Coordinates of C-alpha atoms and ligand atoms in Angstrom, one line a residue:
M1006 CA 93.6 68.8 140.8
D1007 CA 95.0 72.1 142.1
G1008 CA 92.9 74.5 140.1
I1009 CA 89.7 73.9 142.0
P1010 CA 87.7 77.1 141.4
N1011 CA 86.6 79.2 144.4
G1012 CA 83.1 78.3 145.6
A1013 CA 83.2 74.9 143.9
R1014 CA 81.7 71.8 145.7
L1015 CA 83.6 68.5 146.0
N1016 CA 82.1 65.0 145.5
E1017 CA 78.8 66.3 144.4
P1018 CA 76.1 63.6 143.7
L1019 CA 75.0 64.0 140.2
D1020 CA 71.8 62.0 140.3
K1021 CA 70.0 65.0 141.8
H1022 CA 71.1 67.2 138.8
T1023 CA 69.6 64.9 136.1
T1024 CA 66.0 64.2 135.1
F1025 CA 67.0 60.5 135.0
N1026 CA 67.8 60.7 138.7
I1027 CA 70.9 58.6 137.9
G1028 CA 74.6 59.3 138.1
G1029 CA 77.7 58.9 140.3
K1030 CA 79.5 61.8 141.9
A1031 CA 81.4 64.7 140.3
R1032 CA 84.8 65.3 141.8
V1033 CA 84.1 69.0 141.5
W1034 CA 80.8 70.9 140.9
F1035 CA 81.2 74.5 139.8
E1036 CA 78.6 77.3 139.3
P1037 CA 80.6 80.3 137.9
K1038 CA 79.4 83.7 139.0
D1039 CA 79.7 85.1 135.4
A1040 CA 81.7 84.6 132.2
Q1041 CA 84.9 86.0 133.6
D1042 CA 84.7 83.7 136.6
L1043 CA 84.2 80.8 134.1
A1044 CA 87.1 81.9 131.9
F1045 CA 89.5 82.2 134.8
A1046 CA 88.6 78.6 136.0
L1047 CA 88.9 77.2 132.5
I1048 CA 92.4 78.6 132.0
R1049 CA 93.6 76.9 135.2
L1050 CA 91.8 73.6 134.6
R1051 CA 93.2 73.5 131.0
R1052 CA 96.8 73.9 132.4
E1053 CA 96.4 70.6 134.3
N1054 CA 94.3 68.9 131.6
T1055 CA 91.3 68.4 133.9
P1056 CA 88.2 67.2 132.0
V1057 CA 85.4 69.8 132.0
F1058 CA 81.7 68.9 131.4
I1059 CA 78.9 71.4 130.9
I1060 CA 75.5 70.5 132.3
G1061 CA 72.3 72.3 131.6
A1062 CA 69.1 71.0 133.1
G1063 CA 70.5 67.5 133.1
S1064 CA 67.6 66.4 130.9
N1065 CA 69.5 64.7 128.0
V1066 CA 72.4 63.0 129.8
L1067 CA 73.1 59.7 131.3
I1068 CA 76.0 59.9 133.8
K1069 CA 77.7 56.6 134.5
D1070 CA 77.7 55.2 138.0
E1071 CA 81.5 55.7 138.4
G1072 CA 80.9 59.5 138.2
I1073 CA 83.0 62.2 136.7
N1074 CA 86.7 62.5 137.6
G1075 CA 86.7 66.2 136.6
V1076 CA 84.7 69.3 136.8
V1077 CA 81.0 69.6 136.1
V1078 CA 80.1 73.2 135.3
C1079 CA 76.5 74.5 135.6
L1080 CA 75.6 77.9 134.3
S1081 CA 72.9 78.5 136.9
S1082 CA 73.9 81.9 138.3
K1083 CA 72.0 85.2 137.6
A1084 CA 74.5 86.3 135.0
F1085 CA 73.5 83.4 132.7
K1086 CA 69.8 83.7 133.2
K1087 CA 69.1 87.2 131.7
I1088 CA 66.4 87.7 129.1
D1089 CA 66.3 91.1 127.3
V1090 CA 64.0 92.0 124.4
E1091 CA 64.4 94.6 121.7
N1092 CA 61.7 94.6 119.1
L1093 CA 61.7 91.1 117.6
L1094 CA 65.2 90.2 119.0
V1095 CA 65.3 88.3 122.2
S1096 CA 68.7 88.1 124.0
C1097 CA 68.8 85.1 126.3
G1098 CA 71.4 83.6 128.7
A1099 CA 72.3 79.9 128.3
G1100 CA 71.1 79.0 131.8
V1101 CA 67.5 80.0 131.2
K1102 CA 65.0 77.1 131.2
L1103 CA 63.3 76.8 127.8
M1104 CA 59.8 77.0 129.5
S1105 CA 60.7 80.2 131.3
L1106 CA 61.8 81.8 128.0
I1107 CA 58.6 80.6 126.3
K1108 CA 56.5 82.1 129.1
K1109 CA 58.3 85.4 129.0
T1110 CA 58.0 85.8 125.2
N1111 CA 54.3 84.9 125.4
E1112 CA 53.8 87.7 127.9
I1113 CA 55.1 90.2 125.4
G1114 CA 53.4 88.8 122.4
L1115 CA 56.3 87.3 120.6
G1116 CA 55.8 83.9 118.9
G1117 CA 58.0 81.2 117.4
L1118 CA 59.2 79.1 120.3
E1119 CA 55.9 77.4 121.2
F1120 CA 56.7 74.1 119.5
L1121 CA 59.5 73.6 122.1
S1122 CA 56.9 73.6 124.9
G1123 CA 57.4 70.8 127.4
I1124 CA 61.1 70.2 126.5
P1125 CA 62.8 70.3 129.9
G1126 CA 66.2 71.7 128.9
T1127 CA 68.0 74.9 129.3
V1128 CA 68.5 77.2 126.3
G1129 CA 72.2 76.4 126.2
G1130 CA 71.7 72.7 126.2
S1131 CA 68.9 72.9 123.7
L1132 CA 71.0 74.9 121.3
A1133 CA 74.0 72.6 121.6
M1134 CA 72.0 69.6 120.5
N1135 CA 69.5 71.5 118.4
A1136 CA 66.4 70.3 120.4
G1137 CA 63.2 70.0 118.5
I1138 CA 60.3 68.0 117.4
T1139 CA 59.2 65.8 114.4
Q1140 CA 56.1 67.3 113.0
T1141 CA 53.7 65.9 110.4
A1142 CA 52.0 68.2 108.0
R1143 CA 49.7 67.9 105.0
N1144 CA 51.5 68.4 101.7
A1145 CA 49.6 69.1 98.5
E1146 CA 51.8 66.9 96.3
C1147 CA 52.5 63.9 98.5
G1148 CA 49.9 63.8 101.2
M1149 CA 51.3 63.7 104.8
R1150 CA 54.9 64.7 105.2
S1151 CA 57.1 64.5 108.3
Y1152 CA 59.8 67.0 109.0
N1153 CA 62.0 68.2 111.9
R1154 CA 61.6 71.6 113.5
S1155 CA 64.3 72.7 115.8
I1156 CA 65.4 75.6 118.0
G1157 CA 68.2 76.5 115.5
D1158 CA 65.7 77.7 113.0
L1159 CA 65.1 80.8 115.2
V1160 CA 68.7 81.8 116.0
E1161 CA 70.3 85.0 114.9
D1162 CA 73.7 84.6 116.7
V1163 CA 75.2 82.7 119.6
M1164 CA 77.9 83.8 122.0
V1165 CA 80.2 81.0 123.1
M1166 CA 83.4 80.5 125.1
D1167 CA 86.0 78.0 124.1
Y1168 CA 87.7 75.7 126.7
C1169 CA 90.7 78.2 126.9
G1170 CA 88.3 81.0 128.1
N1171 CA 88.1 83.0 124.8
I1172 CA 84.7 84.5 123.9
K1173 CA 83.5 84.3 120.3
T1174 CA 80.3 85.0 118.4
F1175 CA 78.8 82.7 115.8
F1176 CA 76.6 84.7 113.4
K1177 CA 73.8 83.0 111.4
K1178 CA 76.1 82.4 108.5
D1179 CA 78.6 80.5 110.7
L1180 CA 76.1 78.3 112.4
C1181 CA 75.4 74.7 111.3
F1182 CA 72.4 73.1 112.9
G1183 CA 71.6 69.5 112.0
Y1184 CA 69.2 66.9 113.4
R1185 CA 70.0 66.9 117.1
S1186 CA 73.5 68.4 116.4
S1187 CA 75.2 71.7 115.9
N1188 CA 78.7 73.1 115.4
L1189 CA 78.5 74.6 118.9
E1190 CA 79.0 71.3 120.7
K1191 CA 82.7 71.8 121.3
Y1192 CA 82.1 75.3 122.9
I1193 CA 80.4 76.5 126.0
I1194 CA 77.3 78.4 125.0
L1195 CA 76.9 81.6 127.0
G1196 CA 73.9 83.3 125.3
V1197 CA 71.9 83.7 122.2
H1198 CA 69.8 86.1 120.1
F1199 CA 66.6 84.7 118.8
K1200 CA 64.5 86.4 116.1
L1201 CA 60.8 85.9 116.8
F1202 CA 57.7 87.4 115.4
K1203 CA 54.6 89.3 116.7
K1204 CA 51.8 86.9 117.5
D1205 CA 48.5 87.2 119.3
K1206 CA 49.0 86.3 123.0
Q1207 CA 45.9 84.2 123.2
K1208 CA 47.0 82.2 120.1
I1209 CA 50.4 81.7 121.6
K1210 CA 48.8 80.4 124.8
E1211 CA 46.5 78.1 122.9
D1212 CA 49.4 76.7 120.8
I1213 CA 51.5 76.1 124.0
R1214 CA 48.6 74.3 125.5
N1215 CA 48.3 72.1 122.4
Y1216 CA 52.0 71.2 122.3
L1217 CA 52.0 70.4 126.0
C1218 CA 48.9 68.3 125.6
R1219 CA 50.4 66.4 122.6
R1220 CA 53.5 65.7 124.6
R1221 CA 51.6 64.4 127.6
K1222 CA 49.5 62.2 125.3
A1223 CA 52.5 60.7 123.6
Y1224 CA 54.8 60.3 126.7
G1225 CA 52.5 60.1 129.7
A1226 CA 53.7 61.6 133.0
P1227 CA 57.4 62.5 132.7
G1228 CA 58.7 60.3 135.6
Y1229 CA 62.5 60.0 135.8
S1230 CA 63.7 59.9 132.2
A1231 CA 66.0 61.6 129.7
G1232 CA 63.4 62.0 126.9
C1233 CA 64.0 60.1 123.7
I1234 CA 67.0 57.8 124.1
F1235 CA 67.8 57.2 120.4
K1236 CA 67.8 59.5 117.4
N1237 CA 65.3 58.7 114.7
P1238 CA 67.3 57.0 111.8
S1239 CA 65.4 59.2 109.4
V1240 CA 62.3 61.4 109.4
K1241 CA 60.4 58.4 107.9
K1242 CA 61.7 55.9 110.6
S1243 CA 60.9 56.8 114.2
A1244 CA 63.1 55.0 116.8
G1245 CA 60.0 54.8 119.0
W1246 CA 58.1 52.9 116.3
L1247 CA 61.1 50.6 115.5
I1248 CA 61.5 49.7 119.2
D1249 CA 57.8 49.2 119.7
S1250 CA 57.7 46.9 116.6
C1251 CA 60.2 44.7 118.3
G1252 CA 57.7 44.2 121.1
L1253 CA 60.0 45.8 123.6
K1254 CA 57.6 48.0 125.5
G1255 CA 57.7 47.2 129.2
R1256 CA 61.1 45.3 129.0
A1257 CA 63.2 46.0 132.0
V1258 CA 66.8 45.6 133.2
G1259 CA 67.1 46.2 136.9
G1260 CA 65.3 49.4 137.7
A1261 CA 65.2 50.7 134.1
V1262 CA 62.2 49.9 132.0
I1263 CA 61.1 50.8 128.4
S1264 CA 58.0 53.0 128.6
A1265 CA 54.7 51.4 127.8
K1266 CA 53.6 54.7 126.4
H1267 CA 56.5 55.6 124.0
A1268 CA 59.1 52.9 123.3
N1269 CA 62.0 55.5 122.8
F1270 CA 61.7 56.5 126.5
I1271 CA 63.5 54.6 129.2
L1272 CA 62.1 55.2 132.7
N1273 CA 64.0 55.0 135.9
K1274 CA 61.4 53.3 138.2
G1275 CA 63.3 54.8 141.2
E1276 CA 66.2 52.5 141.9
A1277 CA 67.9 52.2 138.4
C1278 CA 71.6 52.7 138.0
A1279 CA 73.4 53.8 134.8
A1280 CA 74.5 50.2 134.1
D1281 CA 70.8 49.1 134.0
V1282 CA 70.1 51.8 131.4
L1283 CA 73.2 51.0 129.3
A1284 CA 72.3 47.3 129.3
L1285 CA 68.7 48.1 128.2
M1286 CA 70.1 50.3 125.4
A1287 CA 72.4 47.5 124.2
L1288 CA 69.4 45.1 124.2
I1289 CA 67.3 47.6 122.2
K1290 CA 70.1 48.2 119.7
K1291 CA 70.6 44.5 119.1
E1292 CA 66.9 43.8 118.6
V1293 CA 66.4 46.7 116.2
K1294 CA 69.5 45.7 114.3
D1295 CA 68.4 42.0 114.0
K1296 CA 64.9 42.9 112.9
F1297 CA 65.3 46.0 110.8
K1298 CA 69.1 46.0 109.9
L1299 CA 69.3 49.5 111.3
A1300 CA 71.9 50.8 113.8
L1301 CA 70.3 53.1 116.3
K1302 CA 72.4 55.9 117.6
P1303 CA 71.9 57.5 121.1
E1304 CA 70.3 60.9 121.3
I1305 CA 71.3 61.3 124.9
K1306 CA 74.9 62.1 125.9
I1307 CA 76.6 59.5 128.0
W1308 CA 79.3 60.8 130.4
P1309 CA 82.2 60.2 130.8
Ligands
EPU2743 N1 55.4 55.3 117.7 C1 55.0 54.0 117.9 N2 55.3 53.5 119.1 C2 56.0 54.1 120.0 C3 56.4 55.5 119.8 C4 56.1 56.0 118.6 O1 54.3 53.4 117.0 O2 56.2 53.6 121.1 C5 55.0 56.0 116.4 C6 54.0 57.1 116.6 O3 52.7 56.6 116.6 C7 54.2 58.0 115.4 C8 55.7 57.8 115.1 O4 56.1 56.6 115.8 O5 53.5 57.5 114.3 C9 56.5 59.0 115.7 O6 56.4 59.2 117.1 P1 56.3 60.6 117.8 O7 55.3 61.5 117.1 O8 56.2 60.4 119.2 O9 57.7 61.3 117.4 P2 59.1 60.8 117.6 O10 59.8 60.8 116.2 O11 59.2 59.5 118.3 C10 60.2 63.1 117.9 C11 61.3 63.6 118.8 C12 60.7 64.0 120.2 C13 59.7 65.0 120.0 C14 58.6 64.5 119.1 C15 57.5 65.5 118.9 C16 63.4 62.4 118.3 C17 64.3 61.3 118.6 N3 62.3 62.5 119.0 O12 59.7 61.9 118.5 O13 61.8 64.5 120.9 O14 59.1 65.3 121.3 O15 59.2 64.1 117.8 O16 56.7 65.2 117.8 O17 63.7 63.1 117.3 C18 63.5 64.2 122.5 O18 64.3 64.7 121.7 O19 63.9 63.8 123.7 C19 62.1 64.0 122.2 C20 61.3 63.4 123.0

């Protein structure tokens, strides 16, 4: 690999960059200074076909023990962490942590993002996979109804870079957000405009507290995990409920264990490796398939 960007680090351990606390080493770890620095590196890396992976907060990824024979890019510099507000429009860099954005918009009395409270990702990562929650609401016609709410609902436009270093803007009409998916996944997200609404600051605070409390109640203390491991097969069928119904809470492989609190969480007790987690995932898939004839699909990204 000749095109190693200036300032990059070699053989970077990736466990410390993931909330799972798992992962081999990256051959190269790169934190570009700004978009131009990133574009310059991408052009060179593409010339030699070096694989490039973009990491956000490392909260939704399982990195295999063999590590990454390529470049892991992290948008953690100041240029990717700006937040600017103009009336109801909030411009936000991809590297901003969701919780920092929620805190900032609360301070100025803009609401809309509260339901994302407690999600440990960056704005870029959350947009790429359209992070969100399943919510249950009372419906006049059919009683209780479950539906997905996600970050994509609030987006006006997104600025991205392709892997050749070209910048492009996706306007609302060009954006496709699905359940834990978007058409942004093959780009590098640089920044976004959200359209929020005026809301009483105290009410925002109260709502944030309630969402955090609900999360804590459902999942317990975060520990080392990557959030929900599998997607829900439908809004009516929660992966957590399916895994729980197979009696798998507490089942362990090596240092990886299925949470006793929420069965769609795998916890690293401290010494788990990626192979333990993958073996546990395979076991879960088999049991759910045998009992419910349903094929669970991972929600987390598995690299490489
Ligand atoms: N349930 C069980 N046993 C369990 C887990 C859940 O019976 O071990 C039942 C619950 O009692 C509830 C239903 O399953 O009746 C749904 O559970 P929950 O409300 O926890 O929601 P979920 O569908 O499991 C989704 C998102 C979460 C998000 C919550 C917020 C997915 C895969 N998960 O979970 O997102 O925090 O809604 O309501 O869409 C994530 O993306 O990493 C994540 C954690």
